């Protein structure tokens, strides 16, 4: 049995080599005066649901701070480390039986015991409720969960899956209290009961979530503050205005390229602001819905791919805060290629016209593109205006733009009502598998069934037998070639992450985990020496 545990404070750099507790590795808290350290964070990414069994989206940002998963990704770690678990590991060489031993004496914030039965219950309800485009899609390799004794839980997989420990670290796999969450339906009373670093004291949709320290918490987080208020904004300008008027201390997710430059200018002028830049693996892409009569045509999709000018898009809208992306696997992640550029080359109206002519398609092709701004930031409106300009200017398309709030948007793409729509992806875990697997199959994260047997039945299973993730590049390169042939997904760009903050806030550079989820416990006010 391969068991992963210990107290090594060095970041893990290879999958499954070691899953180690980080006890004693935290920073010294910023404040020493005894005054409460409370931080207010602004974001344009509001939870769509408070129940982890329903979420495969930005709701994770709240979950990471109020729930626990068996393993998670502390700052500096590229592989999962124990959180609610004391140790975890595969029991076999075929990567099909994964066992975790829980910490002793754990409870949820309401005092209910957190044991192996609670863990099993949490996973069973995700599978049973099976929300459309929900987190069950992450559990395709799970056969069953057994509670072997009070502290031991085993995941029996239906096929080898070296990525399974990474899946367990996704906030959608949060452990919930069986007494508070129905087994066969979502919790709908507006409450939230977890065992994470904070408790949810109050939540008002469209306004704020108030978090306080959880006095019964056991886990790796070294909390640098006593509580966090998360303010939800409909647009990034309102969020930045709130920073400047000292209503919030730091922004998270959603500021535009212009606003990044604004903060840089304010800082250069001596204003008390800072800009924290983090390497990003966020990607943005278009999804073509095969239910739509136009988007269903391969030639229409290929013509769009031939016309989109990523360089112009990034230069005009994102001004250096993003980079053109030519595959679904971003730069910096193992297996990245430039397959879309290799196939389509530079944007070309004559080539796109030829694609449509050979398919017998009359132009201009009417196509409706959908976007949302309250999940991905105000720049998405400008991004889609630029996409419309490019496609309309070719004379080959007649583009209509539509937008809606994230909650309505989610319902729209899950029900198949959006012909072509923009999606962003913040990885569940830092592995190429997570930039391909979530978007293929009959049930997937974008809500449009995409049956691609070579990827789902051959390439992904083969790659998941390889514990050395760097050695799985061949399978992912082939998968990306297939995605280019189908053009059901069209990658546009990958971004950097910027946090704008008051000068007295520290910890922003440590707050982003590999899933680009903010670990609120890292934030604190600077100490005056």
Short mmCIF file of C-alpha atoms in Angstrom, two decimals:
data_model
loop_
_atom_site.label_atom_id
_atom_site.label_comp_id
_atom_site.label_asym_id
_atom_site.label_seq_id
_atom_site.Cartn_x
_atom_site.Cartn_y
_atom_site.Cartn_z
CA UNK A 1 0.00 0.00 0.00
CA UNK A 2 1.37 3.41 -0.97
CA UNK A 3 0.59 5.75 1.93
CA UNK A 4 1.19 9.50 1.75
CA UNK A 5 1.58 11.38 4.99
CA UNK A 6 4.11 13.23 7.11
CA UNK A 7 5.12 16.77 8.03
CA UNK A 8 7.41 17.73 5.17
CA UNK A 9 6.94 21.47 4.54
CA UNK A 10 8.35 21.43 1.02
CA UNK A 11 5.78 21.78 -1.79
CA UNK A 12 4.93 18.51 -3.52
CA UNK A 13 5.96 18.60 -7.16
CA UNK A 14 4.98 15.20 -8.52
CA UNK A 15 1.58 13.55 -8.46
CA UNK A 16 1.19 10.82 -5.84
CA UNK A 17 4.83 10.99 -4.77
CA UNK A 18 3.85 12.27 -1.37
CA UNK A 19 0.73 13.70 0.23
CA UNK A 20 2.03 15.42 3.34
CA UNK A 21 0.52 17.39 6.20
CA UNK A 22 1.74 20.96 6.37
CA UNK A 23 1.44 21.41 10.12
CA UNK A 24 3.77 24.09 11.35
CA UNK A 25 4.34 25.60 7.92
CA UNK A 26 2.16 28.69 8.28
CA UNK A 27 3.12 32.34 8.35
CA UNK A 28 3.20 34.44 11.47
CA UNK A 29 -0.12 36.34 11.58
CA UNK A 30 0.09 39.93 10.42
CA UNK A 31 -1.35 41.53 13.52
CA UNK A 32 0.17 41.43 17.00
CA UNK A 33 -1.91 44.03 18.82
CA UNK A 34 -4.72 41.64 19.71
CA UNK A 35 -7.24 43.62 17.64
CA UNK A 36 -9.49 41.49 15.40
CA UNK A 37 -8.04 40.98 11.95
CA UNK A 38 -10.98 41.17 9.56
CA UNK A 39 -10.67 41.56 5.80
CA UNK A 40 -13.22 42.56 3.15
CA UNK A 41 -12.78 41.02 -0.30
CA UNK A 42 -14.59 42.15 -3.45
CA UNK A 43 -15.39 39.87 -6.38
CA UNK A 44 -17.64 39.75 -9.45
CA UNK A 45 -18.01 35.98 -9.02
CA UNK A 46 -21.05 35.21 -6.89
CA UNK A 47 -21.95 31.61 -5.95
CA UNK A 48 -24.69 30.09 -8.09
CA UNK A 49 -25.55 27.66 -5.29
CA UNK A 50 -24.55 27.01 -1.68
CA UNK A 51 -24.71 23.22 -2.10
CA UNK A 52 -21.48 21.55 -3.32
CA UNK A 53 -23.45 18.73 -4.96
CA UNK A 54 -24.75 21.23 -7.54
CA UNK A 55 -21.66 23.22 -8.37
CA UNK A 56 -18.97 22.98 -11.02
CA UNK A 57 -18.34 26.72 -11.20
CA UNK A 58 -17.21 29.79 -9.26
CA UNK A 59 -19.17 28.77 -6.18
CA UNK A 60 -16.01 26.87 -5.28
CA UNK A 61 -14.44 30.12 -4.09
CA UNK A 62 -16.80 30.13 -1.13
CA UNK A 63 -16.64 26.38 -0.56
CA UNK A 64 -12.86 26.27 -0.21
CA UNK A 65 -13.09 28.55 2.81
CA UNK A 66 -16.06 27.05 4.66
CA UNK A 67 -15.93 23.35 3.76
CA UNK A 68 -13.14 20.78 3.81
CA UNK A 69 -12.10 18.22 1.28
CA UNK A 70 -10.09 15.12 2.15
CA UNK A 71 -7.10 16.61 0.36
CA UNK A 72 -6.49 20.13 -0.96
CA UNK A 73 -3.82 22.38 -2.47
CA UNK A 74 -1.98 24.56 0.06
CA UNK A 75 -0.03 27.54 -1.24
CA UNK A 76 3.02 26.35 -3.18
CA UNK A 77 1.76 22.82 -3.72
CA UNK A 78 1.23 21.37 -7.18
CA UNK A 79 -0.08 18.07 -5.84
CA UNK A 80 -2.84 17.42 -3.28
CA UNK A 81 -2.03 17.40 0.43
CA UNK A 82 -4.20 16.01 3.28
CA UNK A 83 -6.76 18.36 4.79
CA UNK A 84 -9.65 16.56 6.51
CA UNK A 85 -7.58 13.40 6.01
CA UNK A 86 -4.51 12.53 8.05
CA UNK A 87 -3.13 10.35 5.26
CA UNK A 88 -4.23 9.05 1.86
CA UNK A 89 -2.88 6.68 -0.76
CA UNK A 90 -3.48 4.07 -3.41
CA UNK A 91 -3.49 0.53 -2.05
CA UNK A 92 -2.63 -1.07 -5.38
CA UNK A 93 -0.26 -0.52 -8.28
CA UNK A 94 -3.15 -0.26 -10.75
CA UNK A 95 -4.47 2.99 -9.18
CA UNK A 96 -7.96 1.59 -8.56
CA UNK A 97 -8.28 1.55 -4.77
CA UNK A 98 -7.68 4.78 -2.87
CA UNK A 99 -7.94 4.97 0.92
CA UNK A 100 -7.94 7.94 3.28
CA UNK A 101 -7.65 7.96 7.07
CA UNK A 102 -9.34 10.92 8.73
CA UNK A 103 -8.02 13.07 11.54
CA UNK A 104 -9.35 12.07 14.93
CA UNK A 105 -12.04 14.06 16.71
CA UNK A 106 -13.24 16.09 13.73
CA UNK A 107 -16.63 17.82 13.80
CA UNK A 108 -18.70 20.06 11.59
CA UNK A 109 -19.22 23.63 12.75
CA UNK A 110 -22.53 22.67 14.39
CA UNK A 111 -20.81 20.03 16.52
CA UNK A 112 -21.89 16.98 14.49
CA UNK A 113 -19.20 14.30 14.15
CA UNK A 114 -17.25 14.23 10.87
CA UNK A 115 -16.38 10.60 10.26
CA UNK A 116 -16.00 8.13 7.41
CA UNK A 117 -19.78 7.76 7.11
CA UNK A 118 -20.11 11.51 6.54
CA UNK A 119 -17.49 11.32 3.78
CA UNK A 120 -19.26 8.41 2.10
CA UNK A 121 -22.60 10.23 2.42
CA UNK A 122 -21.17 13.34 0.75
CA UNK A 123 -19.98 11.46 -2.32
CA UNK A 124 -23.06 9.24 -2.56
CA UNK A 125 -25.36 12.27 -2.70
CA UNK A 126 -23.33 13.92 -5.49
CA UNK A 127 -23.82 10.77 -7.55
CA UNK A 128 -27.48 10.29 -6.59
CA UNK A 129 -28.61 13.89 -7.10
CA UNK A 130 -26.65 14.10 -10.38
CA UNK A 131 -27.19 17.76 -11.18
CA UNK A 132 -26.93 18.49 -14.91
CA UNK A 133 -23.46 19.90 -15.69
CA UNK A 134 -22.69 19.31 -12.02
CA UNK A 135 -19.72 17.77 -10.22
CA UNK A 136 -20.72 14.15 -10.83
CA UNK A 137 -18.82 14.61 -14.09
CA UNK A 138 -15.61 14.63 -12.06
CA UNK A 139 -16.40 11.19 -10.64
CA UNK A 140 -16.59 9.15 -13.85
CA UNK A 141 -14.02 6.67 -12.53
CA UNK A 142 -15.74 6.14 -9.15
CA UNK A 143 -17.51 2.81 -8.64
CA UNK A 144 -18.37 3.04 -4.93
CA UNK A 145 -17.27 4.47 -1.59
CA UNK A 146 -17.01 2.38 1.57
CA UNK A 147 -16.68 3.49 5.18
CA UNK A 148 -14.35 0.77 6.46
CA UNK A 149 -14.40 2.01 10.03
CA UNK A 150 -15.00 5.31 11.83
CA UNK A 151 -11.88 6.97 10.43
CA UNK A 152 -11.17 5.05 7.21
CA UNK A 153 -12.86 5.58 3.86
CA UNK A 154 -12.00 3.77 0.62
CA UNK A 155 -12.79 4.81 -2.95
CA UNK A 156 -13.17 1.84 -5.28
CA UNK A 157 -12.62 2.91 -8.89
CA UNK A 158 -14.05 1.24 -11.97
CA UNK A 159 -10.83 1.85 -13.91
CA UNK A 160 -7.29 3.05 -13.21
CA UNK A 161 -7.23 6.77 -12.47
CA UNK A 162 -3.98 8.40 -11.37
CA UNK A 163 -5.79 11.77 -11.30
CA UNK A 164 -8.31 10.70 -8.64
CA UNK A 165 -6.44 12.32 -5.71
CA UNK A 166 -6.57 15.59 -7.64
CA UNK A 167 -10.32 15.19 -8.07
CA UNK A 168 -10.70 14.73 -4.32
CA UNK A 169 -9.11 18.15 -3.86
CA UNK A 170 -11.78 19.95 -5.90
CA UNK A 171 -14.10 22.06 -3.70
CA UNK A 172 -17.10 20.26 -5.25
CA UNK A 173 -15.94 17.23 -3.24
CA UNK A 174 -16.55 19.12 0.01
CA UNK A 175 -17.63 17.02 2.97
CA UNK A 176 -21.13 17.91 4.15
CA UNK A 177 -23.06 17.18 7.35
CA UNK A 178 -25.55 14.31 6.73
CA UNK A 179 -27.90 15.86 9.28
CA UNK A 180 -28.05 19.14 7.33
CA UNK A 181 -28.00 17.98 3.68
CA UNK A 182 -30.72 15.72 2.19
CA UNK A 183 -29.47 12.53 0.59
CA UNK A 184 -31.58 12.80 -2.56
CA UNK A 185 -32.03 16.53 -3.19
CA UNK A 186 -30.21 19.82 -2.82
CA UNK A 187 -30.32 21.79 0.40
CA UNK A 188 -32.60 24.77 -0.15
CA UNK A 189 -32.85 26.60 3.18
CA UNK A 190 -30.05 29.06 2.38
CA UNK A 191 -27.79 27.58 5.04
CA UNK A 192 -24.32 26.09 4.87
CA UNK A 193 -22.68 23.70 7.33
CA UNK A 194 -19.04 22.76 6.89
CA UNK A 195 -15.85 22.00 8.78
CA UNK A 196 -13.50 24.43 7.04
CA UNK A 197 -11.41 27.34 8.33
CA UNK A 198 -14.47 29.61 8.52
CA UNK A 199 -18.17 29.38 9.22
CA UNK A 200 -20.73 31.16 7.06
CA UNK A 201 -22.36 33.60 9.47
CA UNK A 202 -24.66 35.13 6.86
CA UNK A 203 -25.25 35.20 3.12
CA UNK A 204 -27.28 37.65 1.05
CA UNK A 205 -27.48 36.91 -2.65
CA UNK A 206 -26.12 39.74 -4.76
CA UNK A 207 -24.60 41.41 -1.74
CA UNK A 208 -22.24 39.59 0.60
CA UNK A 209 -21.11 36.53 2.53
CA UNK A 210 -19.80 36.99 6.06
CA UNK A 211 -17.23 34.45 7.29
CA UNK A 212 -15.96 34.01 10.84
CA UNK A 213 -13.22 31.79 12.24
CA UNK A 214 -14.38 28.23 12.84
CA UNK A 215 -13.29 27.41 16.40
CA UNK A 216 -13.50 23.64 15.79
CA UNK A 217 -11.46 23.61 12.58
CA UNK A 218 -8.72 21.01 12.08
CA UNK A 219 -6.71 21.24 8.87
CA UNK A 220 -3.63 22.69 7.20
CA UNK A 221 -4.81 26.32 6.93
CA UNK A 222 -2.87 28.74 9.11
CA UNK A 223 -5.42 31.54 9.42
CA UNK A 224 -3.91 34.99 9.29
CA UNK A 225 -7.17 36.82 10.05
CA UNK A 226 -10.23 36.42 12.23
CA UNK A 227 -12.87 36.76 9.56
CA UNK A 228 -13.62 37.74 5.99
CA UNK A 229 -16.54 39.53 4.36
CA UNK A 230 -16.93 38.78 0.66
CA UNK A 231 -18.74 41.52 -1.25
CA UNK A 232 -20.38 40.60 -4.55
CA UNK A 233 -20.39 43.17 -7.35
CA UNK A 234 -22.28 43.16 -10.65
CA UNK A 235 -19.42 44.87 -12.47
CA UNK A 236 -15.73 45.43 -11.92
CA UNK A 237 -15.93 49.22 -11.98
CA UNK A 238 -18.20 49.20 -8.95
CA UNK A 239 -15.75 46.86 -7.25
CA UNK A 240 -12.76 49.09 -8.01
CA UNK A 241 -14.68 52.15 -6.81
CA UNK A 242 -15.35 50.30 -3.56
CA UNK A 243 -11.61 49.65 -3.16
CA UNK A 244 -10.79 53.32 -3.67
CA UNK A 245 -13.45 54.38 -1.16
CA UNK A 246 -12.12 51.83 1.37
CA UNK A 247 -15.32 49.76 1.41
CA UNK A 248 -13.23 46.71 0.52
CA UNK A 249 -9.56 45.82 1.13
CA UNK A 250 -8.78 43.68 -1.91
CA UNK A 251 -10.38 42.61 -5.20
CA UNK A 252 -10.56 39.05 -6.40
CA UNK A 253 -11.45 38.04 -9.94
CA UNK A 254 -12.97 40.30 -12.53
CA UNK A 255 -10.98 43.54 -12.93
CA UNK A 256 -10.50 44.57 -16.54
CA UNK A 257 -7.26 45.35 -18.36
CA UNK A 258 -8.12 49.07 -18.21
CA UNK A 259 -8.64 48.79 -14.47
CA UNK A 260 -5.31 47.03 -14.03
CA UNK A 261 -3.70 50.02 -15.74
CA UNK A 262 -5.77 52.35 -13.57
CA UNK A 263 -4.40 50.78 -10.37
CA UNK A 264 -0.86 50.86 -11.76
CA UNK A 265 -1.29 54.55 -12.46
CA UNK A 266 -2.72 55.24 -9.00
CA UNK A 267 0.20 53.42 -7.41
CA UNK A 268 2.74 55.28 -9.56
CA UNK A 269 1.13 58.53 -8.44
CA UNK A 270 1.76 57.62 -4.82
CA UNK A 271 -1.75 56.41 -3.97
CA UNK A 272 -1.93 53.64 -1.32
CA UNK A 273 -2.66 50.74 -3.67
CA UNK A 274 -0.85 47.61 -4.79
CA UNK A 275 -1.31 45.22 -7.69
CA UNK A 276 -0.50 41.55 -7.18
CA UNK A 277 0.06 39.54 -10.36
CA UNK A 278 -0.27 35.76 -10.28
CA UNK A 279 0.49 33.26 -13.03
CA UNK A 280 -2.84 32.16 -14.43
CA UNK A 281 -4.24 28.98 -15.94
CA UNK A 282 -7.65 30.52 -16.56
CA UNK A 283 -8.76 29.93 -20.13
CA UNK A 284 -11.57 31.45 -22.19
CA UNK A 285 -13.26 29.65 -25.07
CA UNK A 286 -16.38 29.43 -27.22
CA UNK A 287 -18.77 26.48 -27.03
CA UNK A 288 -20.82 25.48 -30.08
CA UNK A 289 -24.16 23.87 -29.28
CA UNK A 290 -25.02 21.04 -31.73
CA UNK A 291 -28.74 21.62 -31.08
CA UNK A 292 -28.52 24.91 -32.98
CA UNK A 293 -29.06 24.44 -36.74
CA UNK A 294 -26.12 26.67 -37.68
CA UNK A 295 -23.67 25.84 -34.88
CA UNK A 296 -24.26 22.14 -35.60
CA UNK A 297 -22.57 22.47 -39.01
CA UNK A 298 -18.84 21.61 -38.88
CA UNK A 299 -18.10 24.05 -41.72
CA UNK A 300 -19.65 26.94 -39.77
CA UNK A 301 -17.53 26.13 -36.74
CA UNK A 302 -14.39 25.77 -38.85
CA UNK A 303 -15.07 29.07 -40.59
CA UNK A 304 -15.35 30.84 -37.23
CA UNK A 305 -12.07 29.22 -36.17
CA UNK A 306 -10.47 30.44 -39.40
CA UNK A 307 -11.61 34.03 -38.83
CA UNK A 308 -11.01 34.71 -35.14
CA UNK A 309 -8.00 36.99 -34.63
CA UNK A 310 -6.76 36.22 -31.12
CA UNK A 311 -3.89 38.68 -31.30
CA UNK A 312 -6.27 41.55 -32.04
CA UNK A 313 -8.69 40.36 -29.37
CA UNK A 314 -6.03 40.23 -26.68
CA UNK A 315 -4.41 43.51 -27.73
CA UNK A 316 -7.64 45.52 -27.92
CA UNK A 317 -9.50 44.11 -24.95
CA UNK A 318 -6.91 42.68 -22.55
CA UNK A 319 -3.84 44.85 -23.20
CA UNK A 320 -1.17 42.43 -22.06
CA UNK A 321 -3.15 40.84 -19.23
CA UNK A 322 -3.88 37.77 -21.38
CA UNK A 323 -2.22 35.72 -24.11
CA UNK A 324 -3.64 34.11 -27.28
CA UNK A 325 -4.49 30.45 -26.74
CA UNK A 326 -4.40 27.83 -29.50
CA UNK A 327 -5.36 24.71 -27.56
CA UNK A 328 -7.60 23.83 -24.65
CA UNK A 329 -4.52 23.00 -22.56
CA UNK A 330 -2.87 26.32 -21.63
CA UNK A 331 0.78 27.29 -21.74
CA UNK A 332 2.63 26.10 -18.65
CA UNK A 333 0.59 22.93 -18.28
CA UNK A 334 2.07 19.61 -19.41
CA UNK A 335 0.82 18.57 -22.85
CA UNK A 336 0.17 22.09 -24.19
CA UNK A 337 0.23 22.39 -28.00
CA UNK A 338 -0.61 25.05 -30.59
CA UNK A 339 -2.91 22.75 -32.55
CA UNK A 340 -5.45 25.37 -33.63
CA UNK A 341 -2.72 27.60 -35.05
CA UNK A 342 -1.05 24.61 -36.70
CA UNK A 343 -4.34 23.78 -38.48
CA UNK A 344 -5.82 27.19 -39.28
CA UNK A 345 -2.79 29.48 -39.25
CA UNK A 346 -3.38 33.22 -39.36
CA UNK A 347 -6.93 34.59 -39.72
CA UNK A 348 -8.05 34.47 -43.36
CA UNK A 349 -11.34 35.58 -44.93
CA UNK A 350 -10.64 33.79 -48.26
CA UNK A 351 -9.96 30.48 -46.46
CA UNK A 352 -13.11 30.84 -44.32
CA UNK A 353 -15.15 31.68 -47.43
CA UNK A 354 -13.81 28.58 -49.16
CA UNK A 355 -14.75 26.39 -46.17
CA UNK A 356 -18.36 27.59 -46.30
CA UNK A 357 -18.55 27.44 -50.12
CA UNK A 358 -17.41 23.81 -50.24
CA UNK A 359 -20.07 22.92 -47.67
CA UNK A 360 -22.77 24.65 -49.72
CA UNK A 361 -23.58 27.13 -46.96
CA UNK A 362 -25.21 30.43 -47.92
CA UNK A 363 -23.67 33.55 -46.43
CA UNK A 364 -23.94 35.58 -44.32
CA UNK A 365 -24.58 32.90 -41.70
CA UNK A 366 -26.83 34.14 -38.86
CA UNK A 367 -25.33 33.22 -35.49
CA UNK A 368 -26.13 34.30 -31.92
CA UNK A 369 -23.26 34.57 -29.43
CA UNK A 370 -24.03 34.67 -25.70
CA UNK A 371 -21.86 36.02 -22.87
CA UNK A 372 -22.10 36.92 -19.19
CA UNK A 373 -20.20 39.59 -17.26
CA UNK A 374 -21.01 38.96 -13.60
CA UNK A 375 -19.00 35.72 -13.57
CA UNK A 376 -16.03 36.62 -15.75
CA UNK A 377 -15.85 40.39 -15.40
CA UNK A 378 -16.93 43.40 -17.43
CA UNK A 379 -14.27 42.77 -20.11
CA UNK A 380 -16.37 39.95 -21.51
CA UNK A 381 -18.77 42.47 -23.08
CA UNK A 382 -15.89 44.16 -24.89
CA UNK A 383 -14.49 40.76 -25.86
CA UNK A 384 -17.71 39.69 -27.55
CA UNK A 385 -18.13 43.03 -29.29
CA UNK A 386 -14.68 42.48 -30.78
CA UNK A 387 -15.60 38.92 -31.84
CA UNK A 388 -18.75 40.26 -33.49
CA UNK A 389 -16.73 42.96 -35.26
CA UNK A 390 -14.27 40.41 -36.64
CA UNK A 391 -16.91 37.95 -37.84
CA UNK A 392 -19.25 40.58 -39.29
CA UNK A 393 -16.35 42.32 -41.06
CA UNK A 394 -15.68 39.14 -43.02
CA UNK A 395 -19.08 39.44 -44.69
CA UNK A 396 -19.58 35.72 -43.98
CA UNK A 397 -21.50 36.05 -40.70
CA UNK A 398 -24.32 38.12 -39.24
CA UNK A 399 -23.70 38.03 -35.50
CA UNK A 400 -26.24 38.84 -32.80
CA UNK A 401 -24.97 39.33 -29.25
CA UNK A 402 -26.96 38.48 -26.14
CA UNK A 403 -26.06 38.39 -22.46
CA UNK A 404 -27.61 37.41 -19.13
CA UNK A 405 -26.60 37.15 -15.44
CA UNK A 406 -24.59 34.07 -14.51
CA UNK A 407 -27.41 32.17 -12.81
CA UNK A 408 -29.71 32.57 -15.83
CA UNK A 409 -26.77 31.92 -18.14
CA UNK A 410 -26.02 28.64 -16.38
CA UNK A 411 -29.62 27.53 -16.72
CA UNK A 412 -29.49 28.48 -20.40
CA UNK A 413 -26.46 26.44 -21.41
CA UNK A 414 -27.48 23.51 -19.19
CA UNK A 415 -30.82 23.33 -20.98
CA UNK A 416 -29.21 23.68 -24.41
CA UNK A 417 -30.80 27.03 -25.23
CA UNK A 418 -27.62 28.96 -26.13
CA UNK A 419 -26.36 28.46 -29.74
CA UNK A 420 -22.78 29.68 -29.20
CA UNK A 421 -21.61 30.88 -25.81
CA UNK A 422 -18.48 31.96 -24.00
CA UNK A 423 -17.11 30.04 -21.08
CA UNK A 424 -14.16 30.52 -18.82
CA UNK A 425 -12.42 27.68 -17.06
CA UNK A 426 -10.55 27.85 -13.80
CA UNK A 427 -8.98 24.41 -13.35
CA UNK A 428 -10.25 21.87 -10.85
CA UNK A 429 -6.65 20.69 -10.52
CA UNK A 430 -3.35 21.45 -12.31
CA UNK A 431 -3.24 18.59 -14.83
CA UNK A 432 -3.92 18.49 -18.62
CA UNK A 433 -6.70 15.97 -17.97
CA UNK A 434 -8.71 18.77 -16.37
CA UNK A 435 -8.60 20.91 -19.51
CA UNK A 436 -10.05 18.16 -21.72
CA UNK A 437 -12.06 15.60 -19.75
CA UNK A 438 -14.63 18.07 -18.29
CA UNK A 439 -15.76 19.15 -21.78
CA UNK A 440 -16.30 15.79 -23.48
CA UNK A 441 -18.79 12.99 -22.92
CA UNK A 442 -22.56 12.89 -22.70
CA UNK A 443 -22.50 14.76 -19.40
CA UNK A 444 -19.97 17.54 -19.14
CA UNK A 445 -19.25 20.90 -17.53
CA UNK A 446 -20.52 23.00 -20.45
CA UNK A 447 -23.92 21.30 -20.66
CA UNK A 448 -23.71 20.34 -24.36
CA UNK A 449 -23.22 16.57 -24.89
CA UNK A 450 -20.02 15.92 -26.85
CA UNK A 451 -19.61 12.22 -27.58
CA UNK A 452 -16.00 11.73 -28.69
CA UNK A 453 -15.20 8.01 -28.14
CA UNK A 454 -11.49 8.14 -28.99
CA UNK A 455 -10.95 10.70 -26.23
CA UNK A 456 -13.34 9.28 -23.64
CA UNK A 457 -12.77 5.56 -24.25
CA UNK A 458 -9.12 5.45 -25.29
CA UNK A 459 -6.95 8.50 -24.67
CA UNK A 460 -8.17 9.58 -21.24
CA UNK A 461 -8.23 6.02 -19.81
CA UNK A 462 -4.72 5.41 -21.15
CA UNK A 463 -3.40 8.63 -19.65
CA UNK A 464 -4.96 7.86 -16.27
CA UNK A 465 -2.93 4.69 -15.98
CA UNK A 466 0.24 6.80 -15.97
CA UNK A 467 1.15 8.03 -12.48
CA UNK A 468 4.03 10.10 -13.93
CA UNK A 469 1.82 12.79 -15.42
CA UNK A 470 4.63 14.19 -17.56
CA UNK A 471 4.76 10.89 -19.44
CA UNK A 472 1.12 11.23 -20.59
CA UNK A 473 1.82 13.99 -23.13
CA UNK A 474 1.25 11.80 -26.19
CA UNK A 475 -2.37 11.08 -25.26
CA UNK A 476 -3.14 14.73 -24.59
CA UNK A 477 -1.51 15.92 -27.80
CA UNK A 478 -3.68 13.51 -29.79
CA UNK A 479 -6.78 14.63 -27.88
CA UNK A 480 -6.08 18.23 -28.79
CA UNK A 481 -5.80 17.32 -32.47
CA UNK A 482 -9.26 15.75 -32.27
CA UNK A 483 -10.68 18.88 -30.64
CA UNK A 484 -9.33 20.88 -33.60
CA UNK A 485 -10.96 18.53 -36.11
CA UNK A 486 -14.36 18.85 -34.41
CA UNK A 487 -14.18 22.54 -33.39
CA UNK A 488 -16.89 22.04 -30.79
CA UNK A 489 -14.73 24.12 -28.46
CA UNK A 490 -12.71 27.10 -29.69
CA UNK A 491 -9.95 28.32 -27.32
CA UNK A 492 -9.43 32.10 -27.31
CA UNK A 493 -6.99 33.16 -24.60
CA UNK A 494 -5.45 32.40 -21.24
CA UNK A 495 -5.17 35.02 -18.58
CA UNK A 496 -3.12 36.25 -15.68
CA UNK A 497 -4.69 36.85 -12.30
CA UNK A 498 -4.57 40.33 -10.81
CA UNK A 499 -5.50 41.29 -7.28
CA UNK A 500 -5.83 45.00 -6.56
CA UNK A 501 -5.48 45.83 -2.87
CA UNK A 502 -4.89 48.54 -0.35
CA UNK A 503 -1.24 48.95 0.60
CA UNK A 504 -1.82 47.68 4.13
CA UNK A 505 -3.00 44.23 2.97
CA UNK A 506 -0.53 41.33 2.86
CA UNK A 507 -0.83 37.73 1.72
CA UNK A 508 -2.28 38.34 -1.75
CA UNK A 509 0.65 36.61 -3.43
CA UNK A 510 -0.01 33.48 -1.34
CA UNK A 511 -3.79 33.50 -1.52
CA UNK A 512 -4.26 31.82 -4.92
CA UNK A 513 -4.13 28.03 -5.01
CA UNK A 514 -3.40 25.99 -8.20
CA UNK A 515 -7.15 25.93 -8.91
CA UNK A 516 -7.07 29.77 -8.88
CA UNK A 517 -9.38 29.72 -5.87
CA UNK A 518 -8.65 32.30 -3.20
CA UNK A 519 -7.59 30.91 0.17
CA UNK A 520 -8.95 33.77 2.27
CA UNK A 521 -7.02 32.69 5.33
CA UNK A 522 -3.75 33.95 3.82
CA UNK A 523 -4.90 37.60 3.88
CA UNK A 524 -4.00 39.94 6.73
CA UNK A 525 -3.07 43.50 7.53
CA UNK A 526 0.59 44.35 7.58
CA UNK A 527 2.33 44.74 10.91
CA UNK A 528 4.05 48.02 11.72
CA UNK A 529 7.54 47.22 12.94
#
